mmCIF file of C-alpha atoms in Angstrom:
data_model
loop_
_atom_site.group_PDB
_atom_site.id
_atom_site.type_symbol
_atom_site.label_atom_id
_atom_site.label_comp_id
_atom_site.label_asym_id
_atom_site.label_seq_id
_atom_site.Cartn_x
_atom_site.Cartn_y
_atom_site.Cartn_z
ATOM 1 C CA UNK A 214 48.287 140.425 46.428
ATOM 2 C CA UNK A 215 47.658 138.612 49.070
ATOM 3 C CA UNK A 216 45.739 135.827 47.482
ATOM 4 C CA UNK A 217 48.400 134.962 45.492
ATOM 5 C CA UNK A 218 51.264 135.092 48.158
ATOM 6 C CA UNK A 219 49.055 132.127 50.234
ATOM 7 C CA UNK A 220 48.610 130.419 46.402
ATOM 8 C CA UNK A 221 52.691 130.028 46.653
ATOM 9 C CA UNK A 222 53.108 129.119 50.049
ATOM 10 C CA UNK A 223 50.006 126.138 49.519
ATOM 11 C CA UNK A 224 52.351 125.304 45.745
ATOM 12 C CA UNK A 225 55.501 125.089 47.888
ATOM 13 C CA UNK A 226 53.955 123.092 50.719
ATOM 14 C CA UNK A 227 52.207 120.598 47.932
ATOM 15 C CA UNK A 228 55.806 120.176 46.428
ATOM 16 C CA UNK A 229 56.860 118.471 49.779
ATOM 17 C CA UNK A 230 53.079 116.403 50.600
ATOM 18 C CA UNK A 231 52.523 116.046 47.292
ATOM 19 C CA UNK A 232 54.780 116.030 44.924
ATOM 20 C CA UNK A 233 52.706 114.071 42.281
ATOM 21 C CA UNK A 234 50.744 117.001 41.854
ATOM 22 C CA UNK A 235 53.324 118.723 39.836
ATOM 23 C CA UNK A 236 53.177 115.718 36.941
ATOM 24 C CA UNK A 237 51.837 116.715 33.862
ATOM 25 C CA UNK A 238 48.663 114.099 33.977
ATOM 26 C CA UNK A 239 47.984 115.588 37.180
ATOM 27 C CA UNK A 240 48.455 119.256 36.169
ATOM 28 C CA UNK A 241 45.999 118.525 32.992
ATOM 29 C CA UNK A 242 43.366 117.556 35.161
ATOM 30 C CA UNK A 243 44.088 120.060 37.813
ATOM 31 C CA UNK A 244 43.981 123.142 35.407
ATOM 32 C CA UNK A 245 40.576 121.533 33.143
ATOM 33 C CA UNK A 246 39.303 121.247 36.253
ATOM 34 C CA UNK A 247 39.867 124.573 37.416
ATOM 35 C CA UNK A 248 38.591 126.016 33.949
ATOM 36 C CA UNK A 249 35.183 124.352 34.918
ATOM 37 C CA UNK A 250 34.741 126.013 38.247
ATOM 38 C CA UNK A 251 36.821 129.158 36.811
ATOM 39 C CA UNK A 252 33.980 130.045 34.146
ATOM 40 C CA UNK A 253 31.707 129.449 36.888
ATOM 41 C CA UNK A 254 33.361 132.030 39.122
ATOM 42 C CA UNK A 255 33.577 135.247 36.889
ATOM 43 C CA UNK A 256 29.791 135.172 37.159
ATOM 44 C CA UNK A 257 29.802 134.592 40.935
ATOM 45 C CA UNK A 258 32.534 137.198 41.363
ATOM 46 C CA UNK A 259 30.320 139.821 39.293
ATOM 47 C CA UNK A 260 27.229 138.510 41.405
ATOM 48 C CA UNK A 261 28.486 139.138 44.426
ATOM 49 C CA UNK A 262 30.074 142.317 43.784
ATOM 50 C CA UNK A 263 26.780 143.225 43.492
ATOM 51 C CA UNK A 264 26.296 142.293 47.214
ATOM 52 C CA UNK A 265 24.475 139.748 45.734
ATOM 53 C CA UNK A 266 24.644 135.544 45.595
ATOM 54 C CA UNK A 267 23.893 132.772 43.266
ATOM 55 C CA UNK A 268 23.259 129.370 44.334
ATOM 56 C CA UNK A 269 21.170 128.509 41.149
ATOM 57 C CA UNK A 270 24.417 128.092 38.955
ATOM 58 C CA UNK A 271 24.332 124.281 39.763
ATOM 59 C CA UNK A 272 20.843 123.977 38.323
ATOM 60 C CA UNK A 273 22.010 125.908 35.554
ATOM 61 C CA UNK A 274 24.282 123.129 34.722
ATOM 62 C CA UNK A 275 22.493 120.354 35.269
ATOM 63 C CA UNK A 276 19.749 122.069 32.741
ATOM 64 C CA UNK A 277 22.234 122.221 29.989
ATOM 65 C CA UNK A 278 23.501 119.146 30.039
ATOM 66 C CA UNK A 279 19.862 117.659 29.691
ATOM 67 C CA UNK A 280 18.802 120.379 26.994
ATOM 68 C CA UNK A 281 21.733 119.705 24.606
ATOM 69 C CA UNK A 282 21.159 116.003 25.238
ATOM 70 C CA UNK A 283 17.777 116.628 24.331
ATOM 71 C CA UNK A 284 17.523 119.164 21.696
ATOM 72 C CA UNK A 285 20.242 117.314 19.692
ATOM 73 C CA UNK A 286 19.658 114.028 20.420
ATOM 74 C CA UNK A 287 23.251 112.744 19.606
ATOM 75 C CA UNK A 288 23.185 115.231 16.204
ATOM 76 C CA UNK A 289 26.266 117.025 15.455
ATOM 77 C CA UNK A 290 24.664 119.480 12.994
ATOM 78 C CA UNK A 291 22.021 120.491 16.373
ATOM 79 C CA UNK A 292 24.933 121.244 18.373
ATOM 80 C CA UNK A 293 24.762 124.858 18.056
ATOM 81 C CA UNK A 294 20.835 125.239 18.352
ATOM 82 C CA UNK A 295 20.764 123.082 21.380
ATOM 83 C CA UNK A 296 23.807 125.589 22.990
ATOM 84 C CA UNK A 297 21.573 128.214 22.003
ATOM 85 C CA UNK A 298 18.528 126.996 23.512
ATOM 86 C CA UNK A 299 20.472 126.519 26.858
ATOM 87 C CA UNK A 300 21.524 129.720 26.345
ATOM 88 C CA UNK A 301 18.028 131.500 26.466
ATOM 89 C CA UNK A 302 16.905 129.265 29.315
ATOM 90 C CA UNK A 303 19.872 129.855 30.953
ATOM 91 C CA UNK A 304 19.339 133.529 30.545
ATOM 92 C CA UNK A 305 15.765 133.494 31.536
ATOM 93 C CA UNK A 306 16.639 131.961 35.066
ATOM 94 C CA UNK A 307 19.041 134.829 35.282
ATOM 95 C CA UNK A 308 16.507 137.129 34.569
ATOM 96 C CA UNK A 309 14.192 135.029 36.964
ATOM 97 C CA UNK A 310 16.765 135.626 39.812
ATOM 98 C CA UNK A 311 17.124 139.439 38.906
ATOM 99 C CA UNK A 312 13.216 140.337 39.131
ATOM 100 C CA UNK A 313 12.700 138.906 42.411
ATOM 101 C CA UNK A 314 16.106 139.661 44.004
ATOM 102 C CA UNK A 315 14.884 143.590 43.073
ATOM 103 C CA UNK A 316 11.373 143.822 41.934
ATOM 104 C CA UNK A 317 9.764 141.456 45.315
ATOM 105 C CA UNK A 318 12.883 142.412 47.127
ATOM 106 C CA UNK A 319 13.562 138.935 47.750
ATOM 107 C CA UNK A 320 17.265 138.276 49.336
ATOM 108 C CA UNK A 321 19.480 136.760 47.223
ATOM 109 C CA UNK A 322 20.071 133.535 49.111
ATOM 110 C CA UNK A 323 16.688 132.977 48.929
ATOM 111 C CA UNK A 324 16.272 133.752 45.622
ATOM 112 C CA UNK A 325 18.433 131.565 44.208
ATOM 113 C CA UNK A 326 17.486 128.596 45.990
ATOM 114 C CA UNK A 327 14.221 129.173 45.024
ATOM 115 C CA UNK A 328 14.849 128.977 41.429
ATOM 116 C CA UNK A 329 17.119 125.976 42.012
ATOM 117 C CA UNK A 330 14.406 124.111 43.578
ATOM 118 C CA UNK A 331 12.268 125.373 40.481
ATOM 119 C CA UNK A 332 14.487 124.130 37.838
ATOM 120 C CA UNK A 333 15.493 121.276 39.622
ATOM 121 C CA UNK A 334 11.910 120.323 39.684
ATOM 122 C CA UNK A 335 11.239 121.109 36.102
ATOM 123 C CA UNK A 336 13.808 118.687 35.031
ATOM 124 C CA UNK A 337 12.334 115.844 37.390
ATOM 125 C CA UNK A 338 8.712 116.547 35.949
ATOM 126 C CA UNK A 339 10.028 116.850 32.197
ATOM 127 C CA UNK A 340 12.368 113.287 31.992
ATOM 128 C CA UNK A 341 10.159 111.796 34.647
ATOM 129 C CA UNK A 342 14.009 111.187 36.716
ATOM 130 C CA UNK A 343 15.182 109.321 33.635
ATOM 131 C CA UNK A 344 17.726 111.913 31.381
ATOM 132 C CA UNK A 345 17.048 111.065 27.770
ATOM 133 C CA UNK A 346 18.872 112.102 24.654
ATOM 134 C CA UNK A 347 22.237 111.788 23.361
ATOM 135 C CA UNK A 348 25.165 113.680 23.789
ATOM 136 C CA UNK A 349 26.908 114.634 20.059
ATOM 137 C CA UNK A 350 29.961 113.125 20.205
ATOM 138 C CA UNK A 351 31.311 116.048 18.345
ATOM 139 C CA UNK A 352 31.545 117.724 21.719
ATOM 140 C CA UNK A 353 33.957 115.632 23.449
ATOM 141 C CA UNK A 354 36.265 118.424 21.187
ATOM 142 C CA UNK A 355 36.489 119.762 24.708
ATOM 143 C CA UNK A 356 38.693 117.000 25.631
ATOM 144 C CA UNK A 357 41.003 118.537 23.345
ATOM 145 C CA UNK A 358 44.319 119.057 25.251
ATOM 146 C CA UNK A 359 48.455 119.907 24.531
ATOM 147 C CA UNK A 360 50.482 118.764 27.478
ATOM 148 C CA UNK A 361 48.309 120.564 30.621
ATOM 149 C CA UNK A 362 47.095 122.825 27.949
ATOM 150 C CA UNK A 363 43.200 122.132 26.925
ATOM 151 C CA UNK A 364 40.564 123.774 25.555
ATOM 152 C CA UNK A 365 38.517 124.549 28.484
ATOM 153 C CA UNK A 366 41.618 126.399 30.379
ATOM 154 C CA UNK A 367 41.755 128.637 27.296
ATOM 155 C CA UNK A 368 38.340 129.363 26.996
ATOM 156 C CA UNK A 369 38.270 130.104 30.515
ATOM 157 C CA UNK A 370 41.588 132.259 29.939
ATOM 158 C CA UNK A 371 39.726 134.298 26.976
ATOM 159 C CA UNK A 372 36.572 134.712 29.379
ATOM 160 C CA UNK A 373 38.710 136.074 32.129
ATOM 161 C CA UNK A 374 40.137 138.886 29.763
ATOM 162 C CA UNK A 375 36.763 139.878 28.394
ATOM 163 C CA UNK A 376 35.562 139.800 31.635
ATOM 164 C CA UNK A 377 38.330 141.820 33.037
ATOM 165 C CA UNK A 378 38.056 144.527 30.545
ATOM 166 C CA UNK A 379 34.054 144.992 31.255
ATOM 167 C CA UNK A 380 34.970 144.983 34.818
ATOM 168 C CA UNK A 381 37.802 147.778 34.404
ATOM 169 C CA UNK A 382 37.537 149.468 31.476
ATOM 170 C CA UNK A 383 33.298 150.182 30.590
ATOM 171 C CA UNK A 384 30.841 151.799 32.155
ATOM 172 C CA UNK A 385 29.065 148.734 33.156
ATOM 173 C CA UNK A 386 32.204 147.873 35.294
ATOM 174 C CA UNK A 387 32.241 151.110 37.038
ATOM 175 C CA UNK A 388 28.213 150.764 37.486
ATOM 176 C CA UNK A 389 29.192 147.208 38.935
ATOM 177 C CA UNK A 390 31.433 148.509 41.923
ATOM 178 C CA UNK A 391 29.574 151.634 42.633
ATOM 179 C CA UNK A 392 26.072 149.670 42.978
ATOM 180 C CA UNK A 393 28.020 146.997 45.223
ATOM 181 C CA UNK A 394 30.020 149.929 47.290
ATOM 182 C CA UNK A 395 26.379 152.257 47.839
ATOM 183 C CA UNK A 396 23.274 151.045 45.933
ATOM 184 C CA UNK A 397 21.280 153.849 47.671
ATOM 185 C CA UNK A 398 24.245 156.280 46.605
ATOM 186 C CA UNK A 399 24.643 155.277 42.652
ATOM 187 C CA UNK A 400 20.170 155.604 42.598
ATOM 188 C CA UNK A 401 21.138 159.059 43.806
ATOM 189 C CA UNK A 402 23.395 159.409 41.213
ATOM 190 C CA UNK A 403 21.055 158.441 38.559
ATOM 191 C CA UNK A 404 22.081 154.454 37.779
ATOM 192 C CA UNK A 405 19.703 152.108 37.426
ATOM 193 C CA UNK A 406 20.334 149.812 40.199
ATOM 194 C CA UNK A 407 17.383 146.861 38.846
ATOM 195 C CA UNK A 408 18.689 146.941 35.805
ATOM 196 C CA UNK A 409 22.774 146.617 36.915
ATOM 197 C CA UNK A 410 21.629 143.728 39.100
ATOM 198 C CA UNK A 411 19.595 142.390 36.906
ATOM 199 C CA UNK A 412 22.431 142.539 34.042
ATOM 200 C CA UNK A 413 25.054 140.850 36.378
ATOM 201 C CA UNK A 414 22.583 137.995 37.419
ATOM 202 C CA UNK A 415 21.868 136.980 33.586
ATOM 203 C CA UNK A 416 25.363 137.138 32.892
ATOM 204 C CA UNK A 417 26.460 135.142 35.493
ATOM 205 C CA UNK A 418 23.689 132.412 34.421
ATOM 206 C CA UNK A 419 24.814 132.180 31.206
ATOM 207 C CA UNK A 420 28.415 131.474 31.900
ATOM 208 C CA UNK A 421 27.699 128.668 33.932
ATOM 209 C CA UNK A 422 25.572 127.325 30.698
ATOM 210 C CA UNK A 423 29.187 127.687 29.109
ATOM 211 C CA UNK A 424 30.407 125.504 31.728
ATOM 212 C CA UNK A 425 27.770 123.130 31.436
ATOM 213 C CA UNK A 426 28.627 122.540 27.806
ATOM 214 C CA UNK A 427 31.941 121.949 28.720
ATOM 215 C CA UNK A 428 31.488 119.806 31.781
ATOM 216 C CA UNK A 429 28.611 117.937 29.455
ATOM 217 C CA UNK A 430 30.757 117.172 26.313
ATOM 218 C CA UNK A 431 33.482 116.138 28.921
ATOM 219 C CA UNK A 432 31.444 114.175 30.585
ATOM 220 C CA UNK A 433 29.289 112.939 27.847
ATOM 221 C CA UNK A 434 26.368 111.734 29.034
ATOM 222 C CA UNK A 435 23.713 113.300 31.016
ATOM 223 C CA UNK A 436 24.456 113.292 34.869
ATOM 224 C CA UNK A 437 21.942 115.022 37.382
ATOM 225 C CA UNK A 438 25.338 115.039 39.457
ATOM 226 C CA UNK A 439 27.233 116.622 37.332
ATOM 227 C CA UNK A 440 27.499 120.151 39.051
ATOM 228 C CA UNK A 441 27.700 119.132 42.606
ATOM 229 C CA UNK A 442 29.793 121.705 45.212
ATOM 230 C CA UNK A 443 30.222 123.683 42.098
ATOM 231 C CA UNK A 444 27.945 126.428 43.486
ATOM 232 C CA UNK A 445 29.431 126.487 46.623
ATOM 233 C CA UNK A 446 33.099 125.818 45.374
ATOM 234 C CA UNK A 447 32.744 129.236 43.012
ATOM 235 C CA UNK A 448 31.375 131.162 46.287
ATOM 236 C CA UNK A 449 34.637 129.985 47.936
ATOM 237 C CA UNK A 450 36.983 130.770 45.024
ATOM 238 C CA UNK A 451 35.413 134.129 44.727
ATOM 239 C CA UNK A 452 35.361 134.518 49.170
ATOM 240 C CA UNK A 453 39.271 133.304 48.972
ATOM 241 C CA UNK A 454 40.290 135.504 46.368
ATOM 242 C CA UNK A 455 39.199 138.741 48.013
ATOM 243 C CA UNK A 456 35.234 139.245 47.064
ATOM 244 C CA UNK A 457 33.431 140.566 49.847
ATOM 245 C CA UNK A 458 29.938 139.523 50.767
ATOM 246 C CA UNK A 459 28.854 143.097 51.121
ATOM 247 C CA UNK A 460 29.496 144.093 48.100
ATOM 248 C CA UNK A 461 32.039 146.368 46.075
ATOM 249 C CA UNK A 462 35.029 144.744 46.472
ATOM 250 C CA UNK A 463 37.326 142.241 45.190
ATOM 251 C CA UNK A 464 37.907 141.325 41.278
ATOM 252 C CA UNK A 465 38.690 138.329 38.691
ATOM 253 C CA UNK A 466 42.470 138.433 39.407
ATOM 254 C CA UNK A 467 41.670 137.646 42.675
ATOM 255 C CA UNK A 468 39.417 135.001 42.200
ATOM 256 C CA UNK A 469 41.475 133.234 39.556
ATOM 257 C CA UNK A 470 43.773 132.664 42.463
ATOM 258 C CA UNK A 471 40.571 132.109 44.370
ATOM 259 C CA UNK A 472 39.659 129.005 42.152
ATOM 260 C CA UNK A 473 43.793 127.778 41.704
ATOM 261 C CA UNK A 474 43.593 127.075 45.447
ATOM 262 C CA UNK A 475 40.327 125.612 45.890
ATOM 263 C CA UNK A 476 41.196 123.139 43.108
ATOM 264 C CA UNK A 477 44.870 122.609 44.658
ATOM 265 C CA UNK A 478 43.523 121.751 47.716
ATOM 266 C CA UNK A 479 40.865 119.382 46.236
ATOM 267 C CA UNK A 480 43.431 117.734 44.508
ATOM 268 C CA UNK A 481 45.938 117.417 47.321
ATOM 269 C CA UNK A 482 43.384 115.353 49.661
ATOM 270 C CA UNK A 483 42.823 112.946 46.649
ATOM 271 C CA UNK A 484 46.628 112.675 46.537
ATOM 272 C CA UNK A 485 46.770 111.848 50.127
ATOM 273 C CA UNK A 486 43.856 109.149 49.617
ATOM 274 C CA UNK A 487 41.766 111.413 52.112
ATOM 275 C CA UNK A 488 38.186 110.895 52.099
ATOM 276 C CA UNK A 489 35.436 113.687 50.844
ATOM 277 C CA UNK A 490 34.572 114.527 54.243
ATOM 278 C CA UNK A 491 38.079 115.646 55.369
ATOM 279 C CA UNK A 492 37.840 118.152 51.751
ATOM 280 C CA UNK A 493 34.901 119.700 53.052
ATOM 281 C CA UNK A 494 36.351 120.787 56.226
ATOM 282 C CA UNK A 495 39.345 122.188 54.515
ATOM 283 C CA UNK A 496 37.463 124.360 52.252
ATOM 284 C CA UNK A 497 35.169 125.262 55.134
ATOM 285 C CA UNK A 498 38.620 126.489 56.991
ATOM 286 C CA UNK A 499 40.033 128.330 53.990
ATOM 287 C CA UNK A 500 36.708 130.087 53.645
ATOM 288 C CA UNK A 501 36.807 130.728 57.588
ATOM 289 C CA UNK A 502 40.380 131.820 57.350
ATOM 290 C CA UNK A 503 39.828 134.296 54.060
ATOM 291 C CA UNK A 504 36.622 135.906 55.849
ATOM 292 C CA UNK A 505 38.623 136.654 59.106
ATOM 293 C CA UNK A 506 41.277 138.307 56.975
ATOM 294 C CA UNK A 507 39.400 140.451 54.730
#
């Protein structure tokens, strides 16, 4: 619980330098923001308990944003199809990272990038570095809030249960954690270690095309910046809230508190009217500081 003691130290040390974040405009934004990176981090938490990493998620993003632009073309009625299409691409770069993280034995860092650079250069050749299509206004439903209560912090809220239970309560949780703790010990025991990683890779693409819808009907219009530092910022959550790099340890409750801070802190230095360079080296700290400890 450890996580959580340094998230109420950091909320009693904001109530003193910041006090503004505790107003209910500010607390909206904090927490939608939050649910954006949250949904985000399940999949990097499951990745990397995997003793695995995904750095693709960003491209993920950026690819759903232009395919529901483009599939519905400003069409209410195409929302769904165009989610679903983003859906199945989405999943196919999961499945992309998955084969040659285990089939070519390609480390995941590498991996990842690689398909980043892939998609990223997909897009480019497809709109020629001009996004076209619409974004259905019907989307901006995500903007739906009560108080610092929005749609987005409760979808991220359901995720994190169903995620939780998977995680604790299936088989596929248990085959999780004991291919992150021993991969060479759960082959011996008869899992299939491809297929776990492979399982936890598409998964973890296709929530971040969930965020991507959100972020896009938030948003809405295309943006090829609209998931910048969210890669690295759901690495950080997940490093901060207790997920080791090896592999096998850690968990969602953890990186909730994980993502609460990162955001906290984010917000804070916008409070203080510090400049984006003075936000990186804080997070770089935190993540220095929550490596040394674990």
């Amino acid at each position: 619980y450890g996580v959580y003691m340094a998230l109420l130290i950091l909320l009693i040390v904001a109530s003193f330098i910041t006090p503004d974040l505790f107003e209910e405009e500010t607390l909206a934004v904090l927490f939608r923001q939050s649910a954006q990176l949250g949904i985000i981090a399940i999949g990097q938490t499951m990745v990397m308990l995997v003793a695995g990493l995904d750095l693709s998620v960003g491209g993920v993003i950026v690819m759903t944003s232009m395919v529901v632009a483009e599939v519905s073309n400003g069409r209410d009625e195409l929302i769904p199809l165009s989610i679903l299409v983003a859906l199945i691409l989405g999943a196919l770069m999961g499945l992309g990272n998955g084969l040659l993280i285990t089939k070519r034995k390609v480390p995941p860092l590498v991996a990842t990038l690689v398909m980043l650079f892939l998609v990223q250069g997909a897009q480019q050749a497809f709109t020629r570095g001009v996004p076209s299509g619409f974004v259905p206004e019907a989307l901006g439903i995500v903007n739906q809030s009560w108080g610092f209560l929005s749609i987005p912090l409760l979808v991220w809220f359901a995720l994190n249960v169903v995620f939780l239970v998977l995680l604790r309560m299936t088989p596929f949780g248990r085959r999780i954690y004991a291919v992150g703790s021993n991969a060479d010990a759960a082959r011996l025991s008869g899992l299939s270690v491809h297929r776990v990683k492979i399982a936890v890779y598409i998964l973890a693409s296709c929530l971040a095309v969930i965020s991507g819808v959100i972020l896009t009907g938030y948003v809405g219009y295309v943006d090829r910046f609209i998931a910048t530092g969210l890669d690295l910022d759901s690495v950080a959550a997940a490093v901060v809230g207790g997920t080791a790099f090896y592999g096998g340890k850690g968990g969602l409750l953890g990186t909730i508190a994980g993502v609460l801070i990162i955001q906290i802190l984010s917000t804070m230095v916008v409070l203080l009217g510090l400049d984006a360079q003075t936000q990186f080296i804080i997070k770089g700290l935190v993540i220095l500081a929550a490596v040394s400890l674990y």
